[in-house]
mmCIF file of C-alpha atoms and ligand atoms in Angstrom:
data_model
loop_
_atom_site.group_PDB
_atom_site.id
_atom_site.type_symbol
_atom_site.label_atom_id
_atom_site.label_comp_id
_atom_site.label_asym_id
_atom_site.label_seq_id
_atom_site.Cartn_x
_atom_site.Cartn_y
_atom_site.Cartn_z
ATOM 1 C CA UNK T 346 -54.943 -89.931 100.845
ATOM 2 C CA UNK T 347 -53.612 -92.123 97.796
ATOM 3 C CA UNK T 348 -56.844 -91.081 96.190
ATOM 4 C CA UNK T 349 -56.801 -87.438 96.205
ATOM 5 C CA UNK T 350 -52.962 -87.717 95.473
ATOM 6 C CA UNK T 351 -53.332 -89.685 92.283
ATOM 7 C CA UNK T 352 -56.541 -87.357 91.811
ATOM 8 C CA UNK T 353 -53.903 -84.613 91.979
ATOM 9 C CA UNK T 354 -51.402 -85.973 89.384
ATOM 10 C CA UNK T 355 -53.994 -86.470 86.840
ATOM 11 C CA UNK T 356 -53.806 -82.893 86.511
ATOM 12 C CA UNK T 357 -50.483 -82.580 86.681
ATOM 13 C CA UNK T 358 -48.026 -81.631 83.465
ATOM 14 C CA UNK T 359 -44.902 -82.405 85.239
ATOM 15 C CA UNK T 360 -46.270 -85.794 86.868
ATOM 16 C CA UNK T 361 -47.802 -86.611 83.234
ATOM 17 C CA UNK T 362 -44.353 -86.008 81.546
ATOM 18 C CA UNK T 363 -43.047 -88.263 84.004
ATOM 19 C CA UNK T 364 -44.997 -91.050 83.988
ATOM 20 C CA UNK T 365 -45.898 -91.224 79.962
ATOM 21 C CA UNK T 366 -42.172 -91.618 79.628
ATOM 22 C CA UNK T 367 -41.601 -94.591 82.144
ATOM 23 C CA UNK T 368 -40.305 -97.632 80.625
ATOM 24 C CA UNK T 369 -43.233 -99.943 81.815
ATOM 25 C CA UNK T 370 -46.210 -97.092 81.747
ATOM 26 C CA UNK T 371 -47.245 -98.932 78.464
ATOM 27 C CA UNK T 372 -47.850 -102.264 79.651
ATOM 28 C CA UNK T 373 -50.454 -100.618 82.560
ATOM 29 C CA UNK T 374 -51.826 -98.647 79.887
ATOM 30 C CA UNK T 375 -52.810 -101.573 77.485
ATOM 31 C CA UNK T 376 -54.799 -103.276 80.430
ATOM 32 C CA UNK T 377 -57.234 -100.158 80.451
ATOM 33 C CA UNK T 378 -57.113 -98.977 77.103
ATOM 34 C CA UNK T 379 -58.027 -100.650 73.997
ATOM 35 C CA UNK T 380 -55.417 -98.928 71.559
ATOM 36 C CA UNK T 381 -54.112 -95.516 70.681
ATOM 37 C CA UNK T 382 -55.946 -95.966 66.921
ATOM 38 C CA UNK T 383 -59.713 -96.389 66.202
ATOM 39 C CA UNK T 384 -58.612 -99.753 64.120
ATOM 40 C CA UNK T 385 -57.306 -101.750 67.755
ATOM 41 C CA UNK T 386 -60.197 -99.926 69.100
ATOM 42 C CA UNK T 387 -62.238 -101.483 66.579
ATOM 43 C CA UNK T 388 -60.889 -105.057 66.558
ATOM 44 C CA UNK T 389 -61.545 -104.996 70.674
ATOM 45 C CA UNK T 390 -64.905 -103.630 69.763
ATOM 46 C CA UNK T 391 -65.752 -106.937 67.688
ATOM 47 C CA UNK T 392 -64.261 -109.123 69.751
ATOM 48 C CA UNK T 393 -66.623 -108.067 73.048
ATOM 49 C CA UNK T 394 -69.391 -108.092 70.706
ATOM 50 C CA UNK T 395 -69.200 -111.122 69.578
ATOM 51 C CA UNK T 396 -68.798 -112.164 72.798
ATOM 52 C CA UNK T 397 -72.156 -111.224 73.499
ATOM 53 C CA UNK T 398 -71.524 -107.914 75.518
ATOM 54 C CA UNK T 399 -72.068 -104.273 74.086
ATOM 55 C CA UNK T 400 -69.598 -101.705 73.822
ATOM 56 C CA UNK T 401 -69.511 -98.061 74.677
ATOM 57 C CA UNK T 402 -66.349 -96.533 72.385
ATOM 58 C CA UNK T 403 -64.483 -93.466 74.050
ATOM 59 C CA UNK T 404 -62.313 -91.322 72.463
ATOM 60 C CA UNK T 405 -59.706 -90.089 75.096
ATOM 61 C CA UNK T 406 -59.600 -86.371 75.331
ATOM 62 C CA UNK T 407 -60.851 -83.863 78.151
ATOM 63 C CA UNK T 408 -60.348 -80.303 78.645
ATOM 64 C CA UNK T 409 -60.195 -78.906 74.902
ATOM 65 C CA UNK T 410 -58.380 -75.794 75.202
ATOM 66 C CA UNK T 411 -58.793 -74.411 70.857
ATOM 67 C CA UNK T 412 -62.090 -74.996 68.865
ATOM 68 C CA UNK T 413 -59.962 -76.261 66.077
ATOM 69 C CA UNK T 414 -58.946 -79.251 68.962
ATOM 70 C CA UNK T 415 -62.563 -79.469 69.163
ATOM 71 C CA UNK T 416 -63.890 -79.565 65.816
ATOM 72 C CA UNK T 417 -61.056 -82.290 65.566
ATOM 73 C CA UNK T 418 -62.773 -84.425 68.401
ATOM 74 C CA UNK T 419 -65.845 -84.395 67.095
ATOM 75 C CA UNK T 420 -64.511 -85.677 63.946
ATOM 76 C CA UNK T 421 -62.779 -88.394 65.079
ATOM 77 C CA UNK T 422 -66.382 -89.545 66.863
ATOM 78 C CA UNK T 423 -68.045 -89.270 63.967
ATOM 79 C CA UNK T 424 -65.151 -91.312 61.917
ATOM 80 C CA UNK T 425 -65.435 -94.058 64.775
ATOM 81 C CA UNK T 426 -69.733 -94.167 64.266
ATOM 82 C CA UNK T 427 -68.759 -94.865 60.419
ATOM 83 C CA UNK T 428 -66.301 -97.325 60.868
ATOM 84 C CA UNK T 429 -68.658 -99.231 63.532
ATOM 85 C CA UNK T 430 -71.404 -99.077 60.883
ATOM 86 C CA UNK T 431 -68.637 -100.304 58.282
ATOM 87 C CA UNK T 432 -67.903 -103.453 60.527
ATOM 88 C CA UNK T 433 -71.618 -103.890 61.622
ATOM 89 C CA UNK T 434 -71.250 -103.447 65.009
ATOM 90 C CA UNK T 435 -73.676 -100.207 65.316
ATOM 91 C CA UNK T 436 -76.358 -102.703 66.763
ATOM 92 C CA UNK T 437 -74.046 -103.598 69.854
ATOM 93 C CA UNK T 438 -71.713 -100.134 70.264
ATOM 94 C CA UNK T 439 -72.322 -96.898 70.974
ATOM 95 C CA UNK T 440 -70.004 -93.525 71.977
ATOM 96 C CA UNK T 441 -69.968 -92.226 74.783
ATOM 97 C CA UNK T 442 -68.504 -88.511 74.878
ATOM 98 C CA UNK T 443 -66.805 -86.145 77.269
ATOM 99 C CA UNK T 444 -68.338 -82.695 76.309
ATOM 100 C CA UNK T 445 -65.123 -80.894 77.684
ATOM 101 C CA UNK T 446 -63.551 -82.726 74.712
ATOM 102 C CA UNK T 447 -66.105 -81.059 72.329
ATOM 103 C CA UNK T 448 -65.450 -77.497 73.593
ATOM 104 C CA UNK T 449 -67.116 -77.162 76.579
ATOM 105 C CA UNK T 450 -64.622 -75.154 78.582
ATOM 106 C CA UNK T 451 -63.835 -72.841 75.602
ATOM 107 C CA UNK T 452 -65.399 -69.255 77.398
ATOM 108 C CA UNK T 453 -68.592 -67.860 76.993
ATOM 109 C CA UNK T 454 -69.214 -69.957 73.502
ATOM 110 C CA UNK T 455 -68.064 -73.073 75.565
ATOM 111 C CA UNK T 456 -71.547 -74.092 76.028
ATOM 112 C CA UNK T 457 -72.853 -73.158 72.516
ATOM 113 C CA UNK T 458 -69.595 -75.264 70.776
ATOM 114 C CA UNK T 459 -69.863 -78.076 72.893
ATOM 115 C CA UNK T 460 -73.781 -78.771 72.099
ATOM 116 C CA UNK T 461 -73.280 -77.761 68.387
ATOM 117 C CA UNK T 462 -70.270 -80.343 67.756
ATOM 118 C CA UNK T 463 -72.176 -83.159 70.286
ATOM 119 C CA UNK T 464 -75.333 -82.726 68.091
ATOM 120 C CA UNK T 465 -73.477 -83.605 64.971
ATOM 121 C CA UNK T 466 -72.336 -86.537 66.748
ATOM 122 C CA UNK T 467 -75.952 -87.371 67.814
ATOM 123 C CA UNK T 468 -76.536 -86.890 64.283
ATOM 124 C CA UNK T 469 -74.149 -89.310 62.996
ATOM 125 C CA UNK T 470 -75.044 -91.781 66.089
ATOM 126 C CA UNK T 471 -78.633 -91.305 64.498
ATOM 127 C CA UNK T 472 -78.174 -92.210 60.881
ATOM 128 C CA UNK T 473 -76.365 -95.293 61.709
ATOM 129 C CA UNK T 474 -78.603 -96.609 64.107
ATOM 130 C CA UNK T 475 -76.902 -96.375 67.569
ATOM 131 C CA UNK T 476 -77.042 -93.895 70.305
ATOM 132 C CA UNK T 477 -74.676 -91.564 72.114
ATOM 133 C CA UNK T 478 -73.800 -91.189 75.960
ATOM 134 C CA UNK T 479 -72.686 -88.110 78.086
ATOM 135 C CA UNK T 480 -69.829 -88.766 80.372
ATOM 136 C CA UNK T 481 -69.737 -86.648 83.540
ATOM 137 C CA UNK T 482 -67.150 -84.778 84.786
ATOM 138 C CA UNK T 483 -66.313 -82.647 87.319
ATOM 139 C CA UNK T 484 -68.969 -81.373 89.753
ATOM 140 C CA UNK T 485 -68.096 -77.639 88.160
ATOM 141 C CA UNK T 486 -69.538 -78.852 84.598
ATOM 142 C CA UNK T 487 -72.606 -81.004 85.908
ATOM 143 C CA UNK T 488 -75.502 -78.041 85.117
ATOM 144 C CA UNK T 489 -73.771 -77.330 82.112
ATOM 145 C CA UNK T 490 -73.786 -80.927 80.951
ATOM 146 C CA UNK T 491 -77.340 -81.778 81.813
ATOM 147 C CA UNK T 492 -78.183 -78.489 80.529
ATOM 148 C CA UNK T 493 -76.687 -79.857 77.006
ATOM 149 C CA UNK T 494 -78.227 -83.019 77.539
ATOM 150 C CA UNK T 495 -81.659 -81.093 77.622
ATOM 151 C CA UNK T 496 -80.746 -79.810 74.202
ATOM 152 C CA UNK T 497 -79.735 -82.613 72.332
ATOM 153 C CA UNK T 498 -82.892 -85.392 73.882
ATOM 154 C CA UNK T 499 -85.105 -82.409 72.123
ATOM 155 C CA UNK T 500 -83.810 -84.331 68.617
ATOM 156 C CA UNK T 501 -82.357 -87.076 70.004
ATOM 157 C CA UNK T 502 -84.802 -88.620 73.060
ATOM 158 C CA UNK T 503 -82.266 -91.461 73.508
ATOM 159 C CA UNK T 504 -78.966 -89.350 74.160
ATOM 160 C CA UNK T 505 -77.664 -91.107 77.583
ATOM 161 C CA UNK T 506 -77.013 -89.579 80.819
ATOM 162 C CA UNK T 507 -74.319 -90.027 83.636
ATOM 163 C CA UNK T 508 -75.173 -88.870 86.992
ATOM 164 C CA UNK T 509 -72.411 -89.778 89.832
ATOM 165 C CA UNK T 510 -73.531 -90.866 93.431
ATOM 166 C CA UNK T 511 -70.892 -89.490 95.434
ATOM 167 C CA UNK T 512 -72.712 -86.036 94.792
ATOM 168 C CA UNK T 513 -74.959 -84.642 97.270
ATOM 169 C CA UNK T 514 -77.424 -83.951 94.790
ATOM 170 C CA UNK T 515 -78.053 -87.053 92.762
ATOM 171 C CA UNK T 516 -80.810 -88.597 93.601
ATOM 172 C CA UNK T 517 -82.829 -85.297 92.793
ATOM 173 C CA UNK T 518 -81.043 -85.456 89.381
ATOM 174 C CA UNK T 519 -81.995 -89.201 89.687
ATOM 175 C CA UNK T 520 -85.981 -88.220 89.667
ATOM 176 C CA UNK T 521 -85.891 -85.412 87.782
ATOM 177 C CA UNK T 522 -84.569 -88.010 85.084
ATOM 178 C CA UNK T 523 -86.519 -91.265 85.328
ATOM 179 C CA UNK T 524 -88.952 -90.567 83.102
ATOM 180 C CA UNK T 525 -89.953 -93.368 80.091
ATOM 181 C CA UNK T 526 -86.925 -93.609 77.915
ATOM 182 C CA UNK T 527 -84.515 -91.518 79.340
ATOM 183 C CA UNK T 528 -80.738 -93.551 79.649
ATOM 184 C CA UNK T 529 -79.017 -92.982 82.558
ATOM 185 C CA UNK T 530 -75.696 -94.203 83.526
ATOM 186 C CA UNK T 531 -75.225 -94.194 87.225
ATOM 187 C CA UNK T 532 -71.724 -94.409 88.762
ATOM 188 C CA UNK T 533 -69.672 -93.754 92.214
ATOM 189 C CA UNK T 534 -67.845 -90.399 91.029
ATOM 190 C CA UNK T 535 -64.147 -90.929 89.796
ATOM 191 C CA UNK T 536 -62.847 -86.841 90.358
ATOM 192 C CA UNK T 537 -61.478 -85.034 93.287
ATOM 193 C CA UNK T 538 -64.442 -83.405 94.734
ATOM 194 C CA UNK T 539 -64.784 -80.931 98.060
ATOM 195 C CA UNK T 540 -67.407 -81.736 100.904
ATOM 196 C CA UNK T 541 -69.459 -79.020 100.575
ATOM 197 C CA UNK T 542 -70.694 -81.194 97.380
ATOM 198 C CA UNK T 543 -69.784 -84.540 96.959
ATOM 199 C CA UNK T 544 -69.888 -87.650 100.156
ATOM 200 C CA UNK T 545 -65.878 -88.240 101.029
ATOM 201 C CA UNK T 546 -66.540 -90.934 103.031
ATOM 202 C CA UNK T 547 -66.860 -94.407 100.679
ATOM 203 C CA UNK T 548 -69.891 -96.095 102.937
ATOM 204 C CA UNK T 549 -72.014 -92.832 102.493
ATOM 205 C CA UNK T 550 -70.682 -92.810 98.428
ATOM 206 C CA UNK T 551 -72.307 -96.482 98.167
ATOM 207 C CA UNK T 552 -75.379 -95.427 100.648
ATOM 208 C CA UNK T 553 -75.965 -93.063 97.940
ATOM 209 C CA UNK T 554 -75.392 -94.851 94.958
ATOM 210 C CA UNK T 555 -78.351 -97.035 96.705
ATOM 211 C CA UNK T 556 -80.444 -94.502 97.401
ATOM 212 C CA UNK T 557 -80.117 -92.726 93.278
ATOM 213 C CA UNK T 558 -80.609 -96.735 91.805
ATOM 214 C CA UNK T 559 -83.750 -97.355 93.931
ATOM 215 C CA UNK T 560 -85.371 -94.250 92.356
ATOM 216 C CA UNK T 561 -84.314 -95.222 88.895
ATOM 217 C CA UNK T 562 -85.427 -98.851 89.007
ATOM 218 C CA UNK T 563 -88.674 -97.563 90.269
ATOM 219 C CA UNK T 564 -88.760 -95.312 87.573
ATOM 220 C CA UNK T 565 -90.053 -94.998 84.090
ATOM 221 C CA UNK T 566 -86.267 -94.777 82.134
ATOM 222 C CA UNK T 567 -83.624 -97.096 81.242
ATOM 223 C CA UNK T 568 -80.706 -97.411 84.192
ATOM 224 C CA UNK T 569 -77.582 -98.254 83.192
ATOM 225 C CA UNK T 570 -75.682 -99.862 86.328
ATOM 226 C CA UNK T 571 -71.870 -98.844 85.906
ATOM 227 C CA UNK T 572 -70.072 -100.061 88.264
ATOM 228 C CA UNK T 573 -67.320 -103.204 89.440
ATOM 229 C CA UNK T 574 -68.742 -103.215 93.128
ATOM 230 C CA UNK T 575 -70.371 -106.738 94.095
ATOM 231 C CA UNK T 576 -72.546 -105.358 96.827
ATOM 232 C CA UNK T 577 -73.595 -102.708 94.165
ATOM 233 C CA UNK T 578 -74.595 -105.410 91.998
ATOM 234 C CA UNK T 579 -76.663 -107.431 94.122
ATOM 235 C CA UNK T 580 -78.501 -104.875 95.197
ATOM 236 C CA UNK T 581 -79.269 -103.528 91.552
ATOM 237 C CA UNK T 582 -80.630 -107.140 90.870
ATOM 238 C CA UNK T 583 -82.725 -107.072 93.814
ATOM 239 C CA UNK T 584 -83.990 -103.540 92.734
ATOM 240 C CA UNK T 585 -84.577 -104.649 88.861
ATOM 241 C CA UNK T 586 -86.361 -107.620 90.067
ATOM 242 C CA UNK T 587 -88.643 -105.979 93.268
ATOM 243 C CA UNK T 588 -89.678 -103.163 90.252
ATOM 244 C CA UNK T 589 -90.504 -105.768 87.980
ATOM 245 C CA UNK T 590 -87.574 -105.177 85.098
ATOM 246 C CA UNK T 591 -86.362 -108.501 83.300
ATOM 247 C CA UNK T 592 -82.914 -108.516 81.854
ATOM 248 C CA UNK T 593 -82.869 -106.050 78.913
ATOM 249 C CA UNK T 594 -85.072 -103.417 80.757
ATOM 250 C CA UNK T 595 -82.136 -101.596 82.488
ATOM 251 C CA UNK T 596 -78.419 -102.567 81.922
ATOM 252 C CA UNK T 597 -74.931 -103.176 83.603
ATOM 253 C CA UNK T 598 -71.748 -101.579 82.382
ATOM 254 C CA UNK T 599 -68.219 -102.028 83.416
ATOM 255 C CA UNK T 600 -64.859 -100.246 82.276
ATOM 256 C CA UNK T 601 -62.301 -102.273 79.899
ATOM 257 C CA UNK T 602 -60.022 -104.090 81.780
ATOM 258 C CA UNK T 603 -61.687 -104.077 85.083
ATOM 259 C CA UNK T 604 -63.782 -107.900 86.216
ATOM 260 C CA UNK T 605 -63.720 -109.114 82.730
ATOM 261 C CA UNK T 606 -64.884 -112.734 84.192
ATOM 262 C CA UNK T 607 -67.953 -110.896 85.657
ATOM 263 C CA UNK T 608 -68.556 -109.066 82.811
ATOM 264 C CA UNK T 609 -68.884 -112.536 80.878
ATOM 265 C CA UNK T 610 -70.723 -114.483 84.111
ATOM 266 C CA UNK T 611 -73.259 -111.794 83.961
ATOM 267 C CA UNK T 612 -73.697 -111.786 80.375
ATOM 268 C CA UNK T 613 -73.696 -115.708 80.294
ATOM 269 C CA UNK T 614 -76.753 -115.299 82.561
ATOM 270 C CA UNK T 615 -79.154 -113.174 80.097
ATOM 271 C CA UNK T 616 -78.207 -109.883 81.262
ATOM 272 C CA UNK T 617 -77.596 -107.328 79.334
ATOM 273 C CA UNK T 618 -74.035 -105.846 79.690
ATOM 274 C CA UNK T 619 -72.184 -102.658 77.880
ATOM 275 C CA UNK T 620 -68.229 -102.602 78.300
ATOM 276 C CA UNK T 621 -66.376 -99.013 78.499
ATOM 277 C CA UNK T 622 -63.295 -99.287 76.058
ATOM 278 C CA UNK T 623 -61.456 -96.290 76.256
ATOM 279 C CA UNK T 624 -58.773 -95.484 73.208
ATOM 280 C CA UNK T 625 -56.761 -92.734 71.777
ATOM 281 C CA UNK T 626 -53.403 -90.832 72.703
ATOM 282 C CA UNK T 627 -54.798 -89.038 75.357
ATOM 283 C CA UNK T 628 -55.134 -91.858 78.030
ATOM 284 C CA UNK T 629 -52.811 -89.994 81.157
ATOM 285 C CA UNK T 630 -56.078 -88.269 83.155
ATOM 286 C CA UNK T 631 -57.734 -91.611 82.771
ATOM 287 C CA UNK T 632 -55.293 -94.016 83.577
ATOM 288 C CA UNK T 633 -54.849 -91.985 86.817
ATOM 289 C CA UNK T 634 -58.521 -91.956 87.655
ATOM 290 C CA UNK T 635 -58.209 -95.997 87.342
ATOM 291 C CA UNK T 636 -55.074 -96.240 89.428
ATOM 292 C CA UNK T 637 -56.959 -93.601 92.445
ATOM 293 C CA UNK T 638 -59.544 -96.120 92.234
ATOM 294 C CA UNK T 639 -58.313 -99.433 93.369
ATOM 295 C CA UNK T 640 -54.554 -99.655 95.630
ATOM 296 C CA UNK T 641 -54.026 -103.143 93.534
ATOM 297 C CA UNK T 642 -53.785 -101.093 90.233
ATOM 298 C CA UNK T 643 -51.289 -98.802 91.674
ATOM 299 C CA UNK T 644 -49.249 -102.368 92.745
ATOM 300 C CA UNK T 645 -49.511 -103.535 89.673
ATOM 301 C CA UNK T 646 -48.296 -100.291 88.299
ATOM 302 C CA UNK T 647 -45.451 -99.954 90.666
ATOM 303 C CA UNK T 648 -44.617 -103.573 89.583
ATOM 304 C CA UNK T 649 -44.652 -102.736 85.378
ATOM 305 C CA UNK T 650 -42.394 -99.968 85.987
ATOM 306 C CA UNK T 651 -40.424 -101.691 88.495
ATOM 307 C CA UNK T 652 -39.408 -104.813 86.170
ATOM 308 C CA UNK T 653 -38.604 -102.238 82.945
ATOM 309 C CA UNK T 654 -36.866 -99.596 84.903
HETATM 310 C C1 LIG K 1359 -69.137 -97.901 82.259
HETATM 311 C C2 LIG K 1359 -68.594 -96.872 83.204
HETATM 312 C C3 LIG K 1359 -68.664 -95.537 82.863
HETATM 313 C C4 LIG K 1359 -68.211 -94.566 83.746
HETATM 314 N N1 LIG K 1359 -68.384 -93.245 83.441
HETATM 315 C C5 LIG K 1359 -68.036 -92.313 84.351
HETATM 316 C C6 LIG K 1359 -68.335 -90.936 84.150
HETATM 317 O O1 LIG K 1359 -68.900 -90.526 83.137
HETATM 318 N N2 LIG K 1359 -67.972 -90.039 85.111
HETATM 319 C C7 LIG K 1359 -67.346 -90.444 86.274
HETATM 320 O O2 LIG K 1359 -67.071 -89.605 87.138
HETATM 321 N N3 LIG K 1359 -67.050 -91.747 86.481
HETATM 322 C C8 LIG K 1359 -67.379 -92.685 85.557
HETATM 323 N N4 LIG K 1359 -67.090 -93.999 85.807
HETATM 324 C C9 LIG K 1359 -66.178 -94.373 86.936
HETATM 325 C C10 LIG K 1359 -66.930 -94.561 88.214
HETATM 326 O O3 LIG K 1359 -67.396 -93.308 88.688
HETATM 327 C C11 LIG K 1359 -66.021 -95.170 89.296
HETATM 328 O O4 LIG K 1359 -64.933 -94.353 89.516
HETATM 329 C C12 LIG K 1359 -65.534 -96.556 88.964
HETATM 330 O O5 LIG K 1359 -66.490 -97.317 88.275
HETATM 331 C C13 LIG K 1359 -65.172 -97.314 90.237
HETATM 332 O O6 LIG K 1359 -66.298 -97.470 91.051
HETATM 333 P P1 LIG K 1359 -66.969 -98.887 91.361
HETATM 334 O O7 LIG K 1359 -68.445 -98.670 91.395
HETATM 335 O O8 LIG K 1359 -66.511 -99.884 90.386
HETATM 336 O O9 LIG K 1359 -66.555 -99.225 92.826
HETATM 337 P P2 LIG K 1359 -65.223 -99.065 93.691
HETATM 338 O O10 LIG K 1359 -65.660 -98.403 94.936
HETATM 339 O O11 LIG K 1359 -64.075 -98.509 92.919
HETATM 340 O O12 LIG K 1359 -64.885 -100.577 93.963
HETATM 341 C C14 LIG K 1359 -65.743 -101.329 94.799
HETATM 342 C C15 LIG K 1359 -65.435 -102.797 94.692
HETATM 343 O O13 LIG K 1359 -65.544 -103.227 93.332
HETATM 344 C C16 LIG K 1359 -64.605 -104.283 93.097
HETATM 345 N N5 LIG K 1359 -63.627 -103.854 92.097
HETATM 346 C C17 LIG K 1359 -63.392 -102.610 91.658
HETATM 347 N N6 LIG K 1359 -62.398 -102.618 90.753
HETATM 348 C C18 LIG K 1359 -61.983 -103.879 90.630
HETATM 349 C C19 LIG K 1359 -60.980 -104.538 89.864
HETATM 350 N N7 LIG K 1359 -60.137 -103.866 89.067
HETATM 351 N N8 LIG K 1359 -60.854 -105.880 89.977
HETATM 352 C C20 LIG K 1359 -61.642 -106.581 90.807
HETATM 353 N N9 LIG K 1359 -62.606 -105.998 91.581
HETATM 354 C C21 LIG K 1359 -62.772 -104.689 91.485
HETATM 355 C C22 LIG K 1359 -63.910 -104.528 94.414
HETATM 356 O O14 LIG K 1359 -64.611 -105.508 95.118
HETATM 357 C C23 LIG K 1359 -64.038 -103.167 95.103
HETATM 358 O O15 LIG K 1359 -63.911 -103.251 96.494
HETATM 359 C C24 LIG K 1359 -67.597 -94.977 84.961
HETATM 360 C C25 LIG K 1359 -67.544 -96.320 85.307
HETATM 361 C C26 LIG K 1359 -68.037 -97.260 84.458
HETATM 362 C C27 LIG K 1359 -67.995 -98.695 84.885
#
């Protein structure tokens, strides 16, 4: 109920104006999100780096509505690529991109803008070395998205996939992309999705979630385990190790802000492990996805704003 409400609000102008001007909003916000500018993005960047994790750098933005908004995106992507080649941190950080941010939901060209700009990126990504990863989003964009995805690995084999388990259709997406090479994030699901496509129930979300990471440990790709869930976890190191994948042959990831101890424990023990660090202006549809996830982040919401108001 919390869940879909939140859900709800994330979507919602007069709930956004609302909450982006409460006094302690900011204080919640800087526990998921690295900094409104590329530069705190950057210095949170190093500093997990050189901690021994990896970093995946989002620019906050979803739902483009003008190509000139889009063109914009894509430049600030490319701009964050140079500056992590600048600071030398191309061999530990990638981007990963939200292709409604690159135009995707701008009519009949939607499709055409959104693969043109995220092939520049992949361009950029390319010449300095690092690669480039396709957020999901809503269950009305997931063809469209994979279809893209299609496009680009025709240039760019190592572009990155996200496929989310609370969809009924995931593990076919699962085996239709485990082949050698191919990247593929898997995750729960963080939208508001109906039944007729997506598990509601959280026991049948994490059945699935099993059911898509035993077909991409046994397969040829690269998984990329994102998610905070302890059971998930154990049972992705069981999988790596019953398929015969050492540390380095598949990968964890976890969001900024969310189990940084484990994040560290896990990297401490040889494994190889990518942090999420969100950053930008545009952090309201996010932040709300974080707070629908766990009832302690709403607490400690309700708390911030409490002790400013
Ligand atoms: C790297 C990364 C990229 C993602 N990309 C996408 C994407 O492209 N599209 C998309 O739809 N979603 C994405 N997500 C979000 C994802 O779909 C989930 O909404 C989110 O990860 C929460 O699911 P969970 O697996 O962590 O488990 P949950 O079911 O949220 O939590 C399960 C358990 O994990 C532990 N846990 C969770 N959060 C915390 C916390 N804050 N502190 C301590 N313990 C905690 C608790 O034990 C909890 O009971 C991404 C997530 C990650 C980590």
């Amino acid at each position: 109920m919390l869940r879909h409400g939140l859900l709800a609000a994330s979507r919602s102008t007069r709930v956004r104006d609302l909450i982006t001007r409460a006094p302690g909003t900011r204080e919640v916000v800087r526990r998921f999100v690295a900094g409104r500018s590329l530069e705190a993005a950057l210095v949170v960047a190093r500093d997990l780096v050189s901690s021994g994790l990896r970093v995946s750098l989002d620019h906050l933005g979803e739902d483009t509505a003008d190509r000139a908004q889009a063109d914009h995106m894509r430049e600030v992507c490319i701009a964050a690529l140079g500056a992590l080649n600048v600071a030398g941190l191309t061999g530990g950080a990638e981007i990963s991109l939200k292709l409604s941010s690159l135009g995707q939901a701008l009519g009949p060209d939607g499709h055409r803008i959104a693969h043109e700009n995220a092939a520049k990126v992949c361009a950029a990504a390319a010449a300095h070395g690092t690669t480039v990863t396709l957020d999901m989003e809503d269950h009305t964009t997931t063809d469209a998205t994979l279809s893209v995805l299609r496009e680009l690995r025709v240039d760019f084999p190592w572009v990155g996939a996200v496929l989310q388990a609370y969809l009924h259709r995931t593990e076919a997406d699962c085996r239709d992309l485990a082949s050698a090479g191919s990247r593929v994030r898997l995750c729960k699901g963080a939208y508001r999705e109906p039944a007729s496509v997506a598990y509601q129930d959280p026991h049948d979300v994490n059945l699935s979630y099993v059911r898509a990471l035993k077909v991409l440990m046994a397969g040829q790709g690269y998984p990329m385990v994102a998610s905070h869930d302890p059971r998930m976890l154990a049972i992705a190191a069981d999988l790596a190790a019953r398929a015969g994948r050492n540390p380095g042959d598949f990968e964890y990831q976890m969001l900024y802000g969310v189990r940084p101890d484990e994040q560290r424990r896990l990297a401490g023990a040889g494994e190889t492990v990518r942090v999420y660090v969100p950053f930008g202006e545009e952090w309201y549809g996010y932040l709300m996805r974080r707070l629908a996830e766990r009832p302690a982040n709403v607490v400690f919401f309700a708390r911030a704003l409490l002790s400013k108001g």
